């Protein structure tokens, strides 16, 4: 938070593959700050940086199938749902399905 200097979340380039010009982004935000647009704003900025400065062709993100908030963030930043990664992540001893979203350079309109 700019007003307090408190860290309330992160947005990261989780993986970067310069050979294939693609990246995966991820984000996490403290629950008390959900629904205020912080994650969307941060994701927009990191996507713009990746397309404009790194000249990437594809950026993707994923979320648990029941994480509607994360799904909305990906849709707000222009990503398209590609499908479901079945049993894509092991969490607390149980496999979870993930929704996969992406945006291509030609779809990016800042």
mmCIF file with all atom_site columns, C-alpha atoms in Angstrom:
data_model
loop_
_atom_site.group_PDB
_atom_site.id
_atom_site.type_symbol
_atom_site.label_atom_id
_atom_site.label_alt_id
_atom_site.label_comp_id
_atom_site.label_asym_id
_atom_site.label_entity_id
_atom_site.label_seq_id
_atom_site.pdbx_PDB_ins_code
_atom_site.Cartn_x
_atom_site.Cartn_y
_atom_site.Cartn_z
_atom_site.occupancy
_atom_site.B_iso_or_equiv
_atom_site.pdbx_formal_charge
_atom_site.auth_seq_id
_atom_site.auth_comp_id
_atom_site.auth_asym_id
_atom_site.auth_atom_id
_atom_site.pdbx_PDB_model_num
ATOM 1   C CA . UNK A 1 1   ? 0.000   0.000   0.000   1.00 0.00 ? 1   UNK A CA 1
ATOM 2   C CA . UNK A 1 2   ? 1.502   3.289   -1.039  1.00 0.00 ? 2   UNK A CA 1
ATOM 3   C CA . UNK A 1 3   ? -0.162  5.074   1.854   1.00 0.00 ? 3   UNK A CA 1
ATOM 4   C CA . UNK A 1 4   ? 1.346   2.815   4.531   1.00 0.00 ? 4   UNK A CA 1
ATOM 5   C CA . UNK A 1 5   ? 4.289   1.089   2.844   1.00 0.00 ? 5   UNK A CA 1
ATOM 6   C CA . UNK A 1 6   ? 2.739   -2.263  3.828   1.00 0.00 ? 6   UNK A CA 1
ATOM 7   C CA . UNK A 1 7   ? 3.280   -5.220  1.492   1.00 0.00 ? 7   UNK A CA 1
ATOM 8   C CA . UNK A 1 8   ? -0.169  -6.661  0.723   1.00 0.00 ? 8   UNK A CA 1
ATOM 9   C CA . UNK A 1 9   ? 0.666   -8.929  -2.197  1.00 0.00 ? 9   UNK A CA 1
ATOM 10  C CA . UNK A 1 10  ? 2.964   -9.773  -5.072  1.00 0.00 ? 10  UNK A CA 1
ATOM 11  C CA . UNK A 1 11  ? 2.801   -10.078 -8.837  1.00 0.00 ? 11  UNK A CA 1
ATOM 12  C CA . UNK A 1 12  ? 5.628   -11.997 -10.448 1.00 0.00 ? 12  UNK A CA 1
ATOM 13  C CA . UNK A 1 13  ? 7.008   -13.418 -13.644 1.00 0.00 ? 13  UNK A CA 1
ATOM 14  C CA . UNK A 1 14  ? 6.907   -17.042 -12.519 1.00 0.00 ? 14  UNK A CA 1
ATOM 15  C CA . UNK A 1 15  ? 8.705   -18.383 -15.577 1.00 0.00 ? 15  UNK A CA 1
ATOM 16  C CA . UNK A 1 16  ? 10.329  -16.630 -18.509 1.00 0.00 ? 16  UNK A CA 1
ATOM 17  C CA . UNK A 1 17  ? 11.366  -18.424 -21.675 1.00 0.00 ? 17  UNK A CA 1
ATOM 18  C CA . UNK A 1 18  ? 13.125  -15.948 -23.962 1.00 0.00 ? 18  UNK A CA 1
ATOM 19  C CA . UNK A 1 19  ? 13.865  -18.560 -26.635 1.00 0.00 ? 19  UNK A CA 1
ATOM 20  C CA . UNK A 1 20  ? 10.145  -19.162 -27.192 1.00 0.00 ? 20  UNK A CA 1
ATOM 21  C CA . UNK A 1 21  ? 9.147   -15.587 -26.188 1.00 0.00 ? 21  UNK A CA 1
ATOM 22  C CA . UNK A 1 22  ? 6.698   -16.636 -23.497 1.00 0.00 ? 22  UNK A CA 1
ATOM 23  C CA . UNK A 1 23  ? 6.155   -16.173 -19.787 1.00 0.00 ? 23  UNK A CA 1
ATOM 24  C CA . UNK A 1 24  ? 3.864   -17.231 -16.994 1.00 0.00 ? 24  UNK A CA 1
ATOM 25  C CA . UNK A 1 25  ? 2.721   -14.689 -14.427 1.00 0.00 ? 25  UNK A CA 1
ATOM 26  C CA . UNK A 1 26  ? 1.397   -15.260 -10.949 1.00 0.00 ? 26  UNK A CA 1
ATOM 27  C CA . UNK A 1 27  ? -0.016  -13.150 -8.180  1.00 0.00 ? 27  UNK A CA 1
ATOM 28  C CA . UNK A 1 28  ? -1.178  -13.339 -4.596  1.00 0.00 ? 28  UNK A CA 1
ATOM 29  C CA . UNK A 1 29  ? -2.979  -10.734 -2.506  1.00 0.00 ? 29  UNK A CA 1
ATOM 30  C CA . UNK A 1 30  ? -3.965  -10.605 1.153   1.00 0.00 ? 30  UNK A CA 1
ATOM 31  C CA . UNK A 1 31  ? -7.663  -11.469 1.402   1.00 0.00 ? 31  UNK A CA 1
ATOM 32  C CA . UNK A 1 32  ? -8.597  -8.203  3.102   1.00 0.00 ? 32  UNK A CA 1
ATOM 33  C CA . UNK A 1 33  ? -7.589  -6.374  -0.113  1.00 0.00 ? 33  UNK A CA 1
ATOM 34  C CA . UNK A 1 34  ? -9.496  -8.571  -2.588  1.00 0.00 ? 34  UNK A CA 1
ATOM 35  C CA . UNK A 1 35  ? -11.941 -6.872  -4.938  1.00 0.00 ? 35  UNK A CA 1
ATOM 36  C CA . UNK A 1 36  ? -10.213 -3.479  -4.913  1.00 0.00 ? 36  UNK A CA 1
ATOM 37  C CA . UNK A 1 37  ? -8.474  -3.731  -8.291  1.00 0.00 ? 37  UNK A CA 1
ATOM 38  C CA . UNK A 1 38  ? -4.915  -4.028  -6.971  1.00 0.00 ? 38  UNK A CA 1
ATOM 39  C CA . UNK A 1 39  ? -4.166  -7.354  -8.647  1.00 0.00 ? 39  UNK A CA 1
ATOM 40  C CA . UNK A 1 40  ? -5.694  -6.292  -11.949 1.00 0.00 ? 40  UNK A CA 1
ATOM 41  C CA . UNK A 1 41  ? -3.623  -3.096  -11.962 1.00 0.00 ? 41  UNK A CA 1
ATOM 42  C CA . UNK A 1 42  ? -0.411  -4.963  -11.152 1.00 0.00 ? 42  UNK A CA 1
ATOM 43  C CA . UNK A 1 43  ? -1.092  -7.691  -13.743 1.00 0.00 ? 43  UNK A CA 1
ATOM 44  C CA . UNK A 1 44  ? -1.771  -5.061  -16.424 1.00 0.00 ? 44  UNK A CA 1
ATOM 45  C CA . UNK A 1 45  ? 1.565   -3.392  -15.698 1.00 0.00 ? 45  UNK A CA 1
ATOM 46  C CA . UNK A 1 46  ? 3.586   -6.602  -15.746 1.00 0.00 ? 46  UNK A CA 1
ATOM 47  C CA . UNK A 1 47  ? 1.904   -7.757  -18.971 1.00 0.00 ? 47  UNK A CA 1
ATOM 48  C CA . UNK A 1 48  ? 2.634   -4.389  -20.612 1.00 0.00 ? 48  UNK A CA 1
ATOM 49  C CA . UNK A 1 49  ? 6.269   -4.642  -19.527 1.00 0.00 ? 49  UNK A CA 1
ATOM 50  C CA . UNK A 1 50  ? 6.591   -8.171  -20.888 1.00 0.00 ? 50  UNK A CA 1
ATOM 51  C CA . UNK A 1 51  ? 5.124   -7.288  -24.276 1.00 0.00 ? 51  UNK A CA 1
ATOM 52  C CA . UNK A 1 52  ? 6.667   -3.829  -24.663 1.00 0.00 ? 52  UNK A CA 1
ATOM 53  C CA . UNK A 1 53  ? 10.103  -4.308  -23.106 1.00 0.00 ? 53  UNK A CA 1
ATOM 54  C CA . UNK A 1 54  ? 10.771  -8.050  -23.403 1.00 0.00 ? 54  UNK A CA 1
ATOM 55  C CA . UNK A 1 55  ? 9.014   -8.447  -26.771 1.00 0.00 ? 55  UNK A CA 1
ATOM 56  C CA . UNK A 1 56  ? 7.232   -11.615 -25.721 1.00 0.00 ? 56  UNK A CA 1
ATOM 57  C CA . UNK A 1 57  ? 4.670   -13.362 -27.896 1.00 0.00 ? 57  UNK A CA 1
ATOM 58  C CA . UNK A 1 58  ? 2.620   -15.146 -25.213 1.00 0.00 ? 58  UNK A CA 1
ATOM 59  C CA . UNK A 1 59  ? 1.860   -14.656 -21.531 1.00 0.00 ? 59  UNK A CA 1
ATOM 60  C CA . UNK A 1 60  ? -0.127  -17.157 -19.539 1.00 0.00 ? 60  UNK A CA 1
ATOM 61  C CA . UNK A 1 61  ? -1.524  -17.577 -16.063 1.00 0.00 ? 61  UNK A CA 1
ATOM 62  C CA . UNK A 1 62  ? -3.553  -20.196 -14.259 1.00 0.00 ? 62  UNK A CA 1
ATOM 63  C CA . UNK A 1 63  ? -5.771  -20.528 -11.230 1.00 0.00 ? 63  UNK A CA 1
ATOM 64  C CA . UNK A 1 64  ? -7.613  -23.164 -9.255  1.00 0.00 ? 64  UNK A CA 1
ATOM 65  C CA . UNK A 1 65  ? -10.940 -23.992 -10.896 1.00 0.00 ? 65  UNK A CA 1
ATOM 66  C CA . UNK A 1 66  ? -12.922 -22.546 -7.980  1.00 0.00 ? 66  UNK A CA 1
ATOM 67  C CA . UNK A 1 67  ? -10.940 -19.272 -7.748  1.00 0.00 ? 67  UNK A CA 1
ATOM 68  C CA . UNK A 1 68  ? -13.433 -16.946 -9.419  1.00 0.00 ? 68  UNK A CA 1
ATOM 69  C CA . UNK A 1 69  ? -11.565 -13.806 -8.297  1.00 0.00 ? 69  UNK A CA 1
ATOM 70  C CA . UNK A 1 70  ? -8.368  -14.857 -10.049 1.00 0.00 ? 70  UNK A CA 1
ATOM 71  C CA . UNK A 1 71  ? -10.346 -15.872 -13.123 1.00 0.00 ? 71  UNK A CA 1
ATOM 72  C CA . UNK A 1 72  ? -11.874 -12.392 -13.251 1.00 0.00 ? 72  UNK A CA 1
ATOM 73  C CA . UNK A 1 73  ? -8.443  -10.767 -13.020 1.00 0.00 ? 73  UNK A CA 1
ATOM 74  C CA . UNK A 1 74  ? -7.210  -12.767 -16.003 1.00 0.00 ? 74  UNK A CA 1
ATOM 75  C CA . UNK A 1 75  ? -10.292 -11.876 -18.028 1.00 0.00 ? 75  UNK A CA 1
ATOM 76  C CA . UNK A 1 76  ? -10.037 -8.159  -17.118 1.00 0.00 ? 76  UNK A CA 1
ATOM 77  C CA . UNK A 1 77  ? -6.454  -8.000  -18.402 1.00 0.00 ? 77  UNK A CA 1
ATOM 78  C CA . UNK A 1 78  ? -7.531  -9.479  -21.743 1.00 0.00 ? 78  UNK A CA 1
ATOM 79  C CA . UNK A 1 79  ? -6.610  -13.109 -21.285 1.00 0.00 ? 79  UNK A CA 1
ATOM 80  C CA . UNK A 1 80  ? -8.617  -15.896 -22.896 1.00 0.00 ? 80  UNK A CA 1
ATOM 81  C CA . UNK A 1 81  ? -9.387  -19.189 -21.216 1.00 0.00 ? 81  UNK A CA 1
ATOM 82  C CA . UNK A 1 82  ? -7.717  -22.032 -23.055 1.00 0.00 ? 82  UNK A CA 1
ATOM 83  C CA . UNK A 1 83  ? -8.897  -24.942 -20.965 1.00 0.00 ? 83  UNK A CA 1
ATOM 84  C CA . UNK A 1 84  ? -8.374  -26.974 -17.828 1.00 0.00 ? 84  UNK A CA 1
ATOM 85  C CA . UNK A 1 85  ? -5.128  -28.542 -16.722 1.00 0.00 ? 85  UNK A CA 1
ATOM 86  C CA . UNK A 1 86  ? -6.403  -31.674 -15.040 1.00 0.00 ? 86  UNK A CA 1
ATOM 87  C CA . UNK A 1 87  ? -4.644  -32.498 -11.763 1.00 0.00 ? 87  UNK A CA 1
ATOM 88  C CA . UNK A 1 88  ? -2.178  -29.728 -12.562 1.00 0.00 ? 88  UNK A CA 1
ATOM 89  C CA . UNK A 1 89  ? -0.970  -29.034 -9.035  1.00 0.00 ? 89  UNK A CA 1
ATOM 90  C CA . UNK A 1 90  ? -0.481  -31.061 -5.872  1.00 0.00 ? 90  UNK A CA 1
ATOM 91  C CA . UNK A 1 91  ? -1.720  -29.055 -2.876  1.00 0.00 ? 91  UNK A CA 1
ATOM 92  C CA . UNK A 1 92  ? -1.725  -30.461 0.654   1.00 0.00 ? 92  UNK A CA 1
ATOM 93  C CA . UNK A 1 93  ? -1.579  -34.013 -0.652  1.00 0.00 ? 93  UNK A CA 1
ATOM 94  C CA . UNK A 1 94  ? -4.459  -33.595 -3.135  1.00 0.00 ? 94  UNK A CA 1
ATOM 95  C CA . UNK A 1 95  ? -4.266  -32.916 -6.862  1.00 0.00 ? 95  UNK A CA 1
ATOM 96  C CA . UNK A 1 96  ? -6.103  -29.803 -8.031  1.00 0.00 ? 96  UNK A CA 1
ATOM 97  C CA . UNK A 1 97  ? -7.369  -28.888 -11.495 1.00 0.00 ? 97  UNK A CA 1
ATOM 98  C CA . UNK A 1 98  ? -6.298  -25.517 -12.888 1.00 0.00 ? 98  UNK A CA 1
ATOM 99  C CA . UNK A 1 99  ? -7.828  -23.126 -15.414 1.00 0.00 ? 99  UNK A CA 1
ATOM 100 C CA . UNK A 1 100 ? -5.320  -21.945 -18.024 1.00 0.00 ? 100 UNK A CA 1
ATOM 101 C CA . UNK A 1 101 ? -5.538  -18.453 -19.547 1.00 0.00 ? 101 UNK A CA 1
ATOM 102 C CA . UNK A 1 102 ? -3.288  -16.624 -22.006 1.00 0.00 ? 102 UNK A CA 1
ATOM 103 C CA . UNK A 1 103 ? -2.887  -13.450 -23.990 1.00 0.00 ? 103 UNK A CA 1
ATOM 104 C CA . UNK A 1 104 ? -0.900  -13.081 -27.215 1.00 0.00 ? 104 UNK A CA 1
ATOM 105 C CA . UNK A 1 105 ? 1.011   -10.015 -28.332 1.00 0.00 ? 105 UNK A CA 1
ATOM 106 C CA . UNK A 1 106 ? -1.484  -9.227  -31.095 1.00 0.00 ? 106 UNK A CA 1
ATOM 107 C CA . UNK A 1 107 ? -4.344  -9.287  -28.562 1.00 0.00 ? 107 UNK A CA 1
ATOM 108 C CA . UNK A 1 108 ? -2.649  -6.830  -26.218 1.00 0.00 ? 108 UNK A CA 1
ATOM 109 C CA . UNK A 1 109 ? -4.143  -3.325  -26.300 1.00 0.00 ? 109 UNK A CA 1
ATOM 110 C CA . UNK A 1 110 ? -2.807  -1.127  -23.473 1.00 0.00 ? 110 UNK A CA 1
#
